[in-house]
Amino acid sequence: MPQKTLGARPPEALPPREPVAPLVARNRLLLAILLPLAVAVLVGLVTGALLRRGDVATASAAPLFAALGLVSWLLGLRFYGLRGLGLRGGRPLFAGIGFAVLAWVAVLIGRFLPGLPQTTFNPDGQAVVNIRLLVEVMAIRSAGSGRAFAYLLLFEAFAMQVWAFGLVFRALADWRGGLTAAIVSGILFGAVGFALFAESFVTGLPGLCYFLLWGVLYGLIRLRTGSLLGPTLVQALQSFTAWFVFQPPDDMAATGIQTVFLAISLLFAIIIWRLWPRREGDYRI
C-alpha cells in the first residue's frame, strides 16, 4: 500500500515549469534587471539615499531598498507567482536555513579572528603577551536593536533577495538555465551589497571578493533548495550579530577588516565548492 506523506509531494511530483520562448525570457530578464534598478536609483536620488552608504542605525538606505523590492515583487507576481519567486516554506525553507547558517558561522569565525601576538613589558620588567582581534569589539550593543534588525530583515535581506534571487534568478533560469542564474544573480547581489550594505566598511578587492562570494553562495542555496526565505532570515541574523551587536570601531580602515574579509571569503569558497551541484537533478528552480 502507498504510504501517507502528510500532504507533501516528492520533488519529482512537483508541476514542471512551463516552457518560455527564448525571446520572451530575454525580454523578461532585461526588465527584471533594469526596471527595479532604475526605480531604486530614482528614489535614491530623490531621497538622497543613493548619495550615502547605508547605515543600520538610521536606516538611511531604506527608501532605495524598498523601491527595489516593491518593483521586483510586483513584476515577480505578474510573471512567476509566489513559488516562482522562491517564496516557499516547508522543507525548502529549513534546507535554506541549514545551508545559510554555514555562511553565518563563517562570518562569525572571521569576526573573531585574532591578530598576531604582541609582547609588551610591565613596570616590573615582565613580558605580557597580548592577542587582539583584527576587528575589536568595542561594545555589546543593544540600544536600537529592534529597529536595526527590522531594517536588516526587511530591506537589506528581503528586498534585495526578492530582486536578486527571486525575480532575476527566475528570469535567468528560464533563459540560460539554473546554474547560470545562481552565479549571475549572486554577482548582482554582491555588487549591490558592496555598494550599499552597511557592512561594506571599506573599498578594495578583499571587500569586493567577500560580497561577490557571499552572493554566489546564496545563489547556489537558492538553486539547491528552491527557496530564498531561509537565506533571507539568516542574512539578517548574520549582519545583526556580527556587525551590530558586536559593535566594531568607527574607523574600520585602521583595523584588520581587509584580512577578515579575505578569511571569510576563503571559507565562503569552501562552502561553495561543497554546495556546487553535480547534476541537473540537484536543481530546485
PDB file of C-alpha atoms in Angstrom:
ATOM      1  CA  MET A   1       0.000   0.000   0.000  1.00  0.00           C
ATOM      2  CA  PRO A   2       1.264   3.521  -0.703  1.00  0.00           C
ATOM      3  CA  GLN A   3       2.480   5.318   2.389  1.00  0.00           C
ATOM      4  CA  LYS A   4       0.976   8.593   3.516  1.00  0.00           C
ATOM      5  CA  THR A   5       3.183  11.638   3.134  1.00  0.00           C
ATOM      6  CA  LEU A   6       1.216  14.133   5.250  1.00  0.00           C
ATOM      7  CA  GLY A   7       0.379  16.130   2.149  1.00  0.00           C
ATOM      8  CA  ALA A   8       3.987  16.534   0.959  1.00  0.00           C
ATOM      9  CA  ARG A   9       4.926  15.646  -2.568  1.00  0.00           C
ATOM     10  CA  PRO A  10       8.312  14.387  -3.673  1.00  0.00           C
ATOM     11  CA  PRO A  11      10.333  16.739  -5.884  1.00  0.00           C
ATOM     12  CA  GLU A  12       9.601  14.670  -8.997  1.00  0.00           C
ATOM     13  CA  ALA A  13       5.854  15.136  -8.423  1.00  0.00           C
ATOM     14  CA  LEU A  14       6.044  18.935  -8.479  1.00  0.00           C
ATOM     15  CA  PRO A  15       4.476  20.515 -11.534  1.00  0.00           C
ATOM     16  CA  PRO A  16       7.071  21.198 -14.235  1.00  0.00           C
ATOM     17  CA  ARG A  17       7.914  24.738 -15.251  1.00  0.00           C
ATOM     18  CA  GLU A  18       6.081  25.997 -18.285  1.00  0.00           C
ATOM     19  CA  PRO A  19       8.448  26.483 -21.238  1.00  0.00           C
ATOM     20  CA  VAL A  20       9.181  30.104 -22.087  1.00  0.00           C
ATOM     21  CA  ALA A  21      10.169  31.269 -25.557  1.00  0.00           C
ATOM     22  CA  PRO A  22      13.812  32.490 -25.658  1.00  0.00           C
ATOM     23  CA  LEU A  23      12.830  35.974 -26.821  1.00  0.00           C
ATOM     24  CA  VAL A  24      10.244  36.310 -24.045  1.00  0.00           C
ATOM     25  CA  ALA A  25      12.731  35.018 -21.468  1.00  0.00           C
ATOM     26  CA  ARG A  26      15.368  37.515 -22.616  1.00  0.00           C
ATOM     27  CA  ASN A  27      12.948  40.437 -22.508  1.00  0.00           C
ATOM     28  CA  ARG A  28      11.765  39.423 -19.047  1.00  0.00           C
ATOM     29  CA  LEU A  29      15.370  39.262 -17.890  1.00  0.00           C
ATOM     30  CA  LEU A  30      16.154  42.759 -19.155  1.00  0.00           C
ATOM     31  CA  LEU A  31      13.021  44.073 -17.475  1.00  0.00           C
ATOM     32  CA  ALA A  32      13.844  42.211 -14.243  1.00  0.00           C
ATOM     33  CA  ILE A  33      17.306  43.755 -14.005  1.00  0.00           C
ATOM     34  CA  LEU A  34      16.761  47.252 -15.361  1.00  0.00           C
ATOM     35  CA  LEU A  35      13.322  48.353 -14.165  1.00  0.00           C
ATOM     36  CA  PRO A  36      13.790  47.710 -10.399  1.00  0.00           C
ATOM     37  CA  LEU A  37      17.268  49.242 -10.505  1.00  0.00           C
ATOM     38  CA  ALA A  38      16.048  52.297 -12.412  1.00  0.00           C
ATOM     39  CA  VAL A  39      13.208  52.928  -9.952  1.00  0.00           C
ATOM     40  CA  ALA A  40      15.545  52.358  -6.994  1.00  0.00           C
ATOM     41  CA  VAL A  41      18.115  54.809  -8.381  1.00  0.00           C
ATOM     42  CA  LEU A  42      15.409  57.413  -8.989  1.00  0.00           C
ATOM     43  CA  VAL A  43      14.049  57.029  -5.448  1.00  0.00           C
ATOM     44  CA  GLY A  44      17.586  57.077  -4.091  1.00  0.00           C
ATOM     45  CA  LEU A  45      18.369  60.343  -5.859  1.00  0.00           C
ATOM     46  CA  VAL A  46      15.131  61.974  -4.717  1.00  0.00           C
ATOM     47  CA  THR A  47      15.577  60.931  -1.080  1.00  0.00           C
ATOM     48  CA  GLY A  48      19.366  61.239  -1.007  1.00  0.00           C
ATOM     49  CA  ALA A  49      19.780  57.581  -0.044  1.00  0.00           C
ATOM     50  CA  LEU A  50      21.933  56.896  -3.100  1.00  0.00           C
ATOM     51  CA  LEU A  51      24.471  59.517  -2.106  1.00  0.00           C
ATOM     52  CA  ARG A  52      25.419  57.936   1.212  1.00  0.00           C
ATOM     53  CA  ARG A  53      26.302  54.421   2.274  1.00  0.00           C
ATOM     54  CA  GLY A  54      23.618  52.508   4.120  1.00  0.00           C
ATOM     55  CA  ASP A  55      23.601  52.831   7.889  1.00  0.00           C
ATOM     56  CA  VAL A  56      21.762  50.369  10.119  1.00  0.00           C
ATOM     57  CA  ALA A  57      21.123  52.774  12.972  1.00  0.00           C
ATOM     58  CA  THR A  58      19.464  55.417  10.777  1.00  0.00           C
ATOM     59  CA  ALA A  59      18.086  53.078   8.059  1.00  0.00           C
ATOM     60  CA  SER A  60      19.374  55.615   5.543  1.00  0.00           C
ATOM     61  CA  ALA A  61      19.130  53.271   2.517  1.00  0.00           C
ATOM     62  CA  ALA A  62      15.610  52.025   3.338  1.00  0.00           C
ATOM     63  CA  PRO A  63      13.816  54.001   0.557  1.00  0.00           C
ATOM     64  CA  LEU A  64      16.185  52.660  -2.071  1.00  0.00           C
ATOM     65  CA  PHE A  65      15.842  49.024  -0.997  1.00  0.00           C
ATOM     66  CA  ALA A  66      12.073  49.439  -0.579  1.00  0.00           C
ATOM     67  CA  ALA A  67      11.726  50.616  -4.179  1.00  0.00           C
ATOM     68  CA  LEU A  68      13.922  47.784  -5.440  1.00  0.00           C
ATOM     69  CA  GLY A  69      11.965  45.156  -3.522  1.00  0.00           C
ATOM     70  CA  LEU A  70       8.492  46.513  -4.289  1.00  0.00           C
ATOM     71  CA  VAL A  71       9.005  46.710  -8.049  1.00  0.00           C
ATOM     72  CA  SER A  72      10.594  43.249  -8.040  1.00  0.00           C
ATOM     73  CA  TRP A  73       7.691  41.863  -6.020  1.00  0.00           C
ATOM     74  CA  LEU A  74       5.079  43.221  -8.428  1.00  0.00           C
ATOM     75  CA  LEU A  75       6.952  42.054 -11.528  1.00  0.00           C
ATOM     76  CA  GLY A  76       7.612  38.645  -9.992  1.00  0.00           C
ATOM     77  CA  LEU A  77       3.983  38.071  -9.099  1.00  0.00           C
ATOM     78  CA  ARG A  78       2.974  39.105 -12.612  1.00  0.00           C
ATOM     79  CA  PHE A  79       5.427  36.764 -14.349  1.00  0.00           C
ATOM     80  CA  TYR A  80       6.047  33.826 -11.986  1.00  0.00           C
ATOM     81  CA  GLY A  81       3.854  33.820  -8.874  1.00  0.00           C
ATOM     82  CA  LEU A  82       5.000  33.207  -5.296  1.00  0.00           C
ATOM     83  CA  ARG A  83       6.529  29.776  -5.909  1.00  0.00           C
ATOM     84  CA  GLY A  84       8.348  31.001  -8.993  1.00  0.00           C
ATOM     85  CA  LEU A  85       9.927  33.753  -6.899  1.00  0.00           C
ATOM     86  CA  GLY A  86      11.263  31.184  -4.435  1.00  0.00           C
ATOM     87  CA  LEU A  87       8.887  32.110  -1.618  1.00  0.00           C
ATOM     88  CA  ARG A  88       8.467  28.545  -0.440  1.00  0.00           C
ATOM     89  CA  GLY A  89       8.116  27.265   3.098  1.00  0.00           C
ATOM     90  CA  GLY A  90       8.307  23.739   4.466  1.00  0.00           C
ATOM     91  CA  ARG A  91      11.345  21.650   3.651  1.00  0.00           C
ATOM     92  CA  PRO A  92      12.852  24.190   1.197  1.00  0.00           C
ATOM     93  CA  LEU A  93      12.720  26.830   3.942  1.00  0.00           C
ATOM     94  CA  PHE A  94      14.518  24.685   6.514  1.00  0.00           C
ATOM     95  CA  ALA A  95      17.034  23.398   3.979  1.00  0.00           C
ATOM     96  CA  GLY A  96      17.839  27.005   3.057  1.00  0.00           C
ATOM     97  CA  ILE A  97      18.282  27.916   6.714  1.00  0.00           C
ATOM     98  CA  GLY A  98      20.643  24.988   7.216  1.00  0.00           C
ATOM     99  CA  PHE A  99      22.873  25.927   4.296  1.00  0.00           C
ATOM    100  CA  ALA A 100      22.833  29.666   5.086  1.00  0.00           C
ATOM    101  CA  VAL A 101      23.860  29.013   8.693  1.00  0.00           C
ATOM    102  CA  LEU A 102      27.170  27.719   7.307  1.00  0.00           C
ATOM    103  CA  ALA A 103      27.808  31.194   5.902  1.00  0.00           C
ATOM    104  CA  TRP A 104      26.781  32.758   9.224  1.00  0.00           C
ATOM    105  CA  VAL A 105      29.291  30.580  11.082  1.00  0.00           C
ATOM    106  CA  ALA A 106      31.996  31.545   8.556  1.00  0.00           C
ATOM    107  CA  VAL A 107      31.309  35.241   9.183  1.00  0.00           C
ATOM    108  CA  LEU A 108      31.437  34.805  12.962  1.00  0.00           C
ATOM    109  CA  ILE A 109      34.744  32.942  12.663  1.00  0.00           C
ATOM    110  CA  GLY A 110      36.173  35.837  10.681  1.00  0.00           C
ATOM    111  CA  ARG A 111      34.631  38.402  13.031  1.00  0.00           C
ATOM    112  CA  PHE A 112      36.578  36.980  15.981  1.00  0.00           C
ATOM    113  CA  LEU A 113      39.776  36.250  14.078  1.00  0.00           C
ATOM    114  CA  PRO A 114      42.758  37.132  16.288  1.00  0.00           C
ATOM    115  CA  GLY A 115      45.754  39.071  15.118  1.00  0.00           C
ATOM    116  CA  LEU A 116      49.420  38.307  15.747  1.00  0.00           C
ATOM    117  CA  PRO A 117      50.568  38.220  19.389  1.00  0.00           C
ATOM    118  CA  GLN A 118      52.157  41.426  20.662  1.00  0.00           C
ATOM    119  CA  THR A 119      54.592  41.468  23.558  1.00  0.00           C
ATOM    120  CA  THR A 120      54.916  44.362  25.978  1.00  0.00           C
ATOM    121  CA  PHE A 121      56.683  44.745  29.309  1.00  0.00           C
ATOM    122  CA  ASN A 122      55.057  45.868  32.532  1.00  0.00           C
ATOM    123  CA  PRO A 123      56.793  48.149  35.100  1.00  0.00           C
ATOM    124  CA  ASP A 124      58.301  45.061  36.792  1.00  0.00           C
ATOM    125  CA  GLY A 125      60.020  44.039  33.565  1.00  0.00           C
ATOM    126  CA  GLN A 126      57.773  41.046  32.968  1.00  0.00           C
ATOM    127  CA  ALA A 127      56.720  40.249  29.427  1.00  0.00           C
ATOM    128  CA  VAL A 128      53.000  40.457  28.736  1.00  0.00           C
ATOM    129  CA  VAL A 129      51.631  38.826  25.593  1.00  0.00           C
ATOM    130  CA  ASN A 130      48.531  40.472  24.152  1.00  0.00           C
ATOM    131  CA  ILE A 131      46.384  38.964  21.420  1.00  0.00           C
ATOM    132  CA  ARG A 132      43.864  41.356  19.979  1.00  0.00           C
ATOM    133  CA  LEU A 133      41.105  40.720  17.488  1.00  0.00           C
ATOM    134  CA  LEU A 134      41.712  42.008  13.984  1.00  0.00           C
ATOM    135  CA  VAL A 135      38.444  43.923  14.369  1.00  0.00           C
ATOM    136  CA  GLU A 136      37.926  44.766  18.012  1.00  0.00           C
ATOM    137  CA  VAL A 137      34.541  44.529  19.728  1.00  0.00           C
ATOM    138  CA  MET A 138      34.073  47.995  21.175  1.00  0.00           C
ATOM    139  CA  ALA A 139      30.821  47.175  22.983  1.00  0.00           C
ATOM    140  CA  ILE A 140      27.948  44.721  23.132  1.00  0.00           C
ATOM    141  CA  ARG A 141      25.283  46.941  21.613  1.00  0.00           C
ATOM    142  CA  SER A 142      21.597  46.673  22.470  1.00  0.00           C
ATOM    143  CA  ALA A 143      20.197  50.185  22.024  1.00  0.00           C
ATOM    144  CA  GLY A 144      18.161  50.405  18.839  1.00  0.00           C
ATOM    145  CA  SER A 145      18.469  46.679  18.201  1.00  0.00           C
ATOM    146  CA  GLY A 146      14.798  46.200  17.267  1.00  0.00           C
ATOM    147  CA  ARG A 147      14.882  48.887  14.617  1.00  0.00           C
ATOM    148  CA  ALA A 148      18.236  47.684  13.322  1.00  0.00           C
ATOM    149  CA  PHE A 149      17.083  44.088  12.931  1.00  0.00           C
ATOM    150  CA  ALA A 150      13.870  45.173  11.216  1.00  0.00           C
ATOM    151  CA  TYR A 151      15.882  47.241   8.740  1.00  0.00           C
ATOM    152  CA  LEU A 152      18.283  44.385   8.022  1.00  0.00           C
ATOM    153  CA  LEU A 153      15.499  41.822   7.615  1.00  0.00           C
ATOM    154  CA  LEU A 154      13.030  43.831   5.532  1.00  0.00           C
ATOM    155  CA  PHE A 155      15.358  45.947   3.402  1.00  0.00           C
ATOM    156  CA  GLU A 156      18.908  44.617   3.105  1.00  0.00           C
ATOM    157  CA  ALA A 157      17.773  40.983   3.215  1.00  0.00           C
ATOM    158  CA  PHE A 158      14.211  40.510   1.944  1.00  0.00           C
ATOM    159  CA  ALA A 159      14.020  43.341  -0.594  1.00  0.00           C
ATOM    160  CA  MET A 160      17.432  42.509  -2.042  1.00  0.00           C
ATOM    161  CA  GLN A 161      16.780  38.785  -2.220  1.00  0.00           C
ATOM    162  CA  VAL A 162      13.369  39.182  -3.819  1.00  0.00           C
ATOM    163  CA  TRP A 163      15.106  41.109  -6.583  1.00  0.00           C
ATOM    164  CA  ALA A 164      18.298  39.057  -6.980  1.00  0.00           C
ATOM    165  CA  PHE A 165      17.239  35.502  -6.076  1.00  0.00           C
ATOM    166  CA  GLY A 166      13.549  35.837  -6.820  1.00  0.00           C
ATOM    167  CA  LEU A 167      12.930  37.869  -9.954  1.00  0.00           C
ATOM    168  CA  VAL A 168      16.358  37.959 -11.632  1.00  0.00           C
ATOM    169  CA  PHE A 169      17.185  34.347 -10.736  1.00  0.00           C
ATOM    170  CA  ARG A 170      13.967  33.032 -12.233  1.00  0.00           C
ATOM    171  CA  ALA A 171      14.279  35.143 -15.387  1.00  0.00           C
ATOM    172  CA  LEU A 172      17.851  33.940 -15.884  1.00  0.00           C
ATOM    173  CA  ALA A 173      16.883  30.320 -15.221  1.00  0.00           C
ATOM    174  CA  ASP A 174      14.243  30.492 -17.950  1.00  0.00           C
ATOM    175  CA  TRP A 175      16.737  31.981 -20.414  1.00  0.00           C
ATOM    176  CA  ARG A 176      20.082  30.307 -19.639  1.00  0.00           C
ATOM    177  CA  GLY A 177      19.494  27.627 -17.013  1.00  0.00           C
ATOM    178  CA  GLY A 178      19.699  27.263 -13.257  1.00  0.00           C
ATOM    179  CA  LEU A 179      23.455  27.298 -12.679  1.00  0.00           C
ATOM    180  CA  THR A 180      23.958  30.447 -14.737  1.00  0.00           C
ATOM    181  CA  ALA A 181      21.072  32.019 -12.820  1.00  0.00           C
ATOM    182  CA  ALA A 182      22.670  31.178  -9.476  1.00  0.00           C
ATOM    183  CA  ILE A 183      26.055  32.669 -10.408  1.00  0.00           C
ATOM    184  CA  VAL A 184      24.875  35.821 -12.184  1.00  0.00           C
ATOM    185  CA  SER A 185      22.181  36.684  -9.632  1.00  0.00           C
ATOM    186  CA  GLY A 186      24.750  36.126  -6.890  1.00  0.00           C
ATOM    187  CA  ILE A 187      27.176  38.519  -8.585  1.00  0.00           C
ATOM    188  CA  LEU A 188      24.431  41.150  -8.846  1.00  0.00           C
ATOM    189  CA  PHE A 189      23.596  40.674  -5.161  1.00  0.00           C
ATOM    190  CA  GLY A 190      27.243  41.058  -4.216  1.00  0.00           C
ATOM    191  CA  ALA A 191      27.823  44.117  -6.383  1.00  0.00           C
ATOM    192  CA  VAL A 192      24.820  45.990  -4.978  1.00  0.00           C
ATOM    193  CA  GLY A 193      25.692  44.855  -1.450  1.00  0.00           C
ATOM    194  CA  PHE A 194      29.263  46.095  -1.858  1.00  0.00           C
ATOM    195  CA  ALA A 195      27.918  49.490  -2.895  1.00  0.00           C
ATOM    196  CA  LEU A 196      25.062  49.887  -0.416  1.00  0.00           C
ATOM    197  CA  PHE A 197      25.161  47.447   2.521  1.00  0.00           C
ATOM    198  CA  ALA A 198      26.035  48.875   5.907  1.00  0.00           C
ATOM    199  CA  GLU A 199      28.774  46.264   6.428  1.00  0.00           C
ATOM    200  CA  SER A 200      30.654  47.397   3.320  1.00  0.00           C
ATOM    201  CA  PHE A 201      33.041  49.293   5.561  1.00  0.00           C
ATOM    202  CA  VAL A 202      35.967  49.827   3.189  1.00  0.00           C
ATOM    203  CA  THR A 203      36.639  49.726  -0.515  1.00  0.00           C
ATOM    204  CA  GLY A 204      39.131  47.378  -2.115  1.00  0.00           C
ATOM    205  CA  LEU A 205      39.458  43.922  -3.585  1.00  0.00           C
ATOM    206  CA  PRO A 206      39.056  41.929  -0.306  1.00  0.00           C
ATOM    207  CA  GLY A 207      35.692  43.531   0.400  1.00  0.00           C
ATOM    208  CA  LEU A 208      34.543  43.011  -3.183  1.00  0.00           C
ATOM    209  CA  CYS A 209      35.534  39.322  -3.054  1.00  0.00           C
ATOM    210  CA  TYR A 210      33.658  38.940   0.223  1.00  0.00           C
ATOM    211  CA  PHE A 211      30.413  40.306  -1.191  1.00  0.00           C
ATOM    212  CA  LEU A 212      30.625  38.532  -4.555  1.00  0.00           C
ATOM    213  CA  LEU A 213      31.322  35.132  -3.000  1.00  0.00           C
ATOM    214  CA  TRP A 214      28.593  35.735  -0.451  1.00  0.00           C
ATOM    215  CA  GLY A 215      26.172  36.380  -3.296  1.00  0.00           C
ATOM    216  CA  VAL A 216      27.226  33.311  -5.290  1.00  0.00           C
ATOM    217  CA  LEU A 217      26.849  31.181  -2.170  1.00  0.00           C
ATOM    218  CA  TYR A 218      23.292  32.414  -1.657  1.00  0.00           C
ATOM    219  CA  GLY A 219      22.609  31.853  -5.351  1.00  0.00           C
ATOM    220  CA  LEU A 220      23.624  28.206  -5.023  1.00  0.00           C
ATOM    221  CA  ILE A 221      21.436  27.840  -1.932  1.00  0.00           C
ATOM    222  CA  ARG A 222      18.524  29.230  -3.936  1.00  0.00           C
ATOM    223  CA  LEU A 223      19.294  26.762  -6.730  1.00  0.00           C
ATOM    224  CA  ARG A 224      19.647  23.755  -4.435  1.00  0.00           C
ATOM    225  CA  THR A 225      16.610  24.428  -2.220  1.00  0.00           C
ATOM    226  CA  GLY A 226      14.156  26.377  -4.385  1.00  0.00           C
ATOM    227  CA  SER A 227      13.544  28.917  -1.608  1.00  0.00           C
ATOM    228  CA  LEU A 228      15.000  32.285  -0.648  1.00  0.00           C
ATOM    229  CA  LEU A 229      13.205  32.591   2.697  1.00  0.00           C
ATOM    230  CA  GLY A 230      15.814  30.683   4.706  1.00  0.00           C
ATOM    231  CA  PRO A 231      18.817  32.716   3.484  1.00  0.00           C
ATOM    232  CA  THR A 232      16.806  35.920   3.955  1.00  0.00           C
ATOM    233  CA  LEU A 233      16.280  35.231   7.650  1.00  0.00           C
ATOM    234  CA  VAL A 234      19.851  34.088   8.236  1.00  0.00           C
ATOM    235  CA  GLN A 235      21.303  37.055   6.332  1.00  0.00           C
ATOM    236  CA  ALA A 236      19.582  39.457   8.703  1.00  0.00           C
ATOM    237  CA  LEU A 237      20.747  37.500  11.757  1.00  0.00           C
ATOM    238  CA  GLN A 238      24.284  37.283  10.364  1.00  0.00           C
ATOM    239  CA  SER A 239      24.662  41.020   9.788  1.00  0.00           C
ATOM    240  CA  PHE A 240      22.876  41.861  13.035  1.00  0.00           C
ATOM    241  CA  THR A 241      25.090  39.726  15.250  1.00  0.00           C
ATOM    242  CA  ALA A 242      28.446  40.174  13.549  1.00  0.00           C
ATOM    243  CA  TRP A 243      28.386  43.892  12.830  1.00  0.00           C
ATOM    244  CA  PHE A 244      25.700  45.480  15.031  1.00  0.00           C
ATOM    245  CA  VAL A 245      25.570  43.614  18.349  1.00  0.00           C
ATOM    246  CA  PHE A 246      29.373  43.160  18.431  1.00  0.00           C
ATOM    247  CA  GLN A 247      29.993  46.805  17.627  1.00  0.00           C
ATOM    248  CA  PRO A 248      33.176  47.397  15.582  1.00  0.00           C
ATOM    249  CA  PRO A 249      35.344  50.535  15.772  1.00  0.00           C
ATOM    250  CA  ASP A 250      34.161  53.636  13.946  1.00  0.00           C
ATOM    251  CA  ASP A 251      37.328  53.823  11.850  1.00  0.00           C
ATOM    252  CA  MET A 252      37.319  50.421  10.161  1.00  0.00           C
ATOM    253  CA  ALA A 253      40.148  51.389   7.806  1.00  0.00           C
ATOM    254  CA  ALA A 254      42.526  51.309  10.794  1.00  0.00           C
ATOM    255  CA  THR A 255      41.580  47.719  11.671  1.00  0.00           C
ATOM    256  CA  GLY A 256      42.330  44.366  10.072  1.00  0.00           C
ATOM    257  CA  ILE A 257      38.978  44.267   8.248  1.00  0.00           C
ATOM    258  CA  GLN A 258      40.661  43.504   4.913  1.00  0.00           C
ATOM    259  CA  THR A 259      42.226  40.359   6.374  1.00  0.00           C
ATOM    260  CA  VAL A 260      38.893  39.420   7.947  1.00  0.00           C
ATOM    261  CA  PHE A 261      37.134  39.780   4.588  1.00  0.00           C
ATOM    262  CA  LEU A 262      39.770  37.605   2.920  1.00  0.00           C
ATOM    263  CA  ALA A 263      39.472  34.896   5.574  1.00  0.00           C
ATOM    264  CA  ILE A 264      35.676  34.837   5.312  1.00  0.00           C
ATOM    265  CA  SER A 265      35.937  34.767   1.510  1.00  0.00           C
ATOM    266  CA  LEU A 266      38.097  31.659   1.734  1.00  0.00           C
ATOM    267  CA  LEU A 267      35.508  29.956   3.939  1.00  0.00           C
ATOM    268  CA  PHE A 268      32.753  31.021   1.525  1.00  0.00           C
ATOM    269  CA  ALA A 269      34.715  29.480  -1.360  1.00  0.00           C
ATOM    270  CA  ILE A 270      34.972  26.173   0.501  1.00  0.00           C
ATOM    271  CA  ILE A 271      31.216  26.129   1.173  1.00  0.00           C
ATOM    272  CA  ILE A 272      30.525  26.977  -2.487  1.00  0.00           C
ATOM    273  CA  TRP A 273      32.710  24.056  -3.553  1.00  0.00           C
ATOM    274  CA  ARG A 274      30.766  21.691  -1.313  1.00  0.00           C
ATOM    275  CA  LEU A 275      27.371  23.028  -2.459  1.00  0.00           C
ATOM    276  CA  TRP A 276      28.186  23.034  -6.171  1.00  0.00           C
ATOM    277  CA  PRO A 277      25.537  20.875  -7.922  1.00  0.00           C
ATOM    278  CA  ARG A 278      26.913  17.731  -9.534  1.00  0.00           C
ATOM    279  CA  ARG A 279      23.926  17.068 -11.788  1.00  0.00           C
ATOM    280  CA  GLU A 280      20.864  18.853 -13.047  1.00  0.00           C
ATOM    281  CA  GLY A 281      18.665  16.740 -10.801  1.00  0.00           C
ATOM    282  CA  ASP A 282      20.002  18.806  -7.866  1.00  0.00           C
ATOM    283  CA  TYR A 283      18.275  21.944  -9.191  1.00  0.00           C
ATOM    284  CA  ARG A 284      15.167  23.268  -7.442  1.00  0.00           C
ATOM    285  CA  ILE A 285      14.213  26.277  -9.546  1.00  0.00           C
TER     286      ILE A 285
END
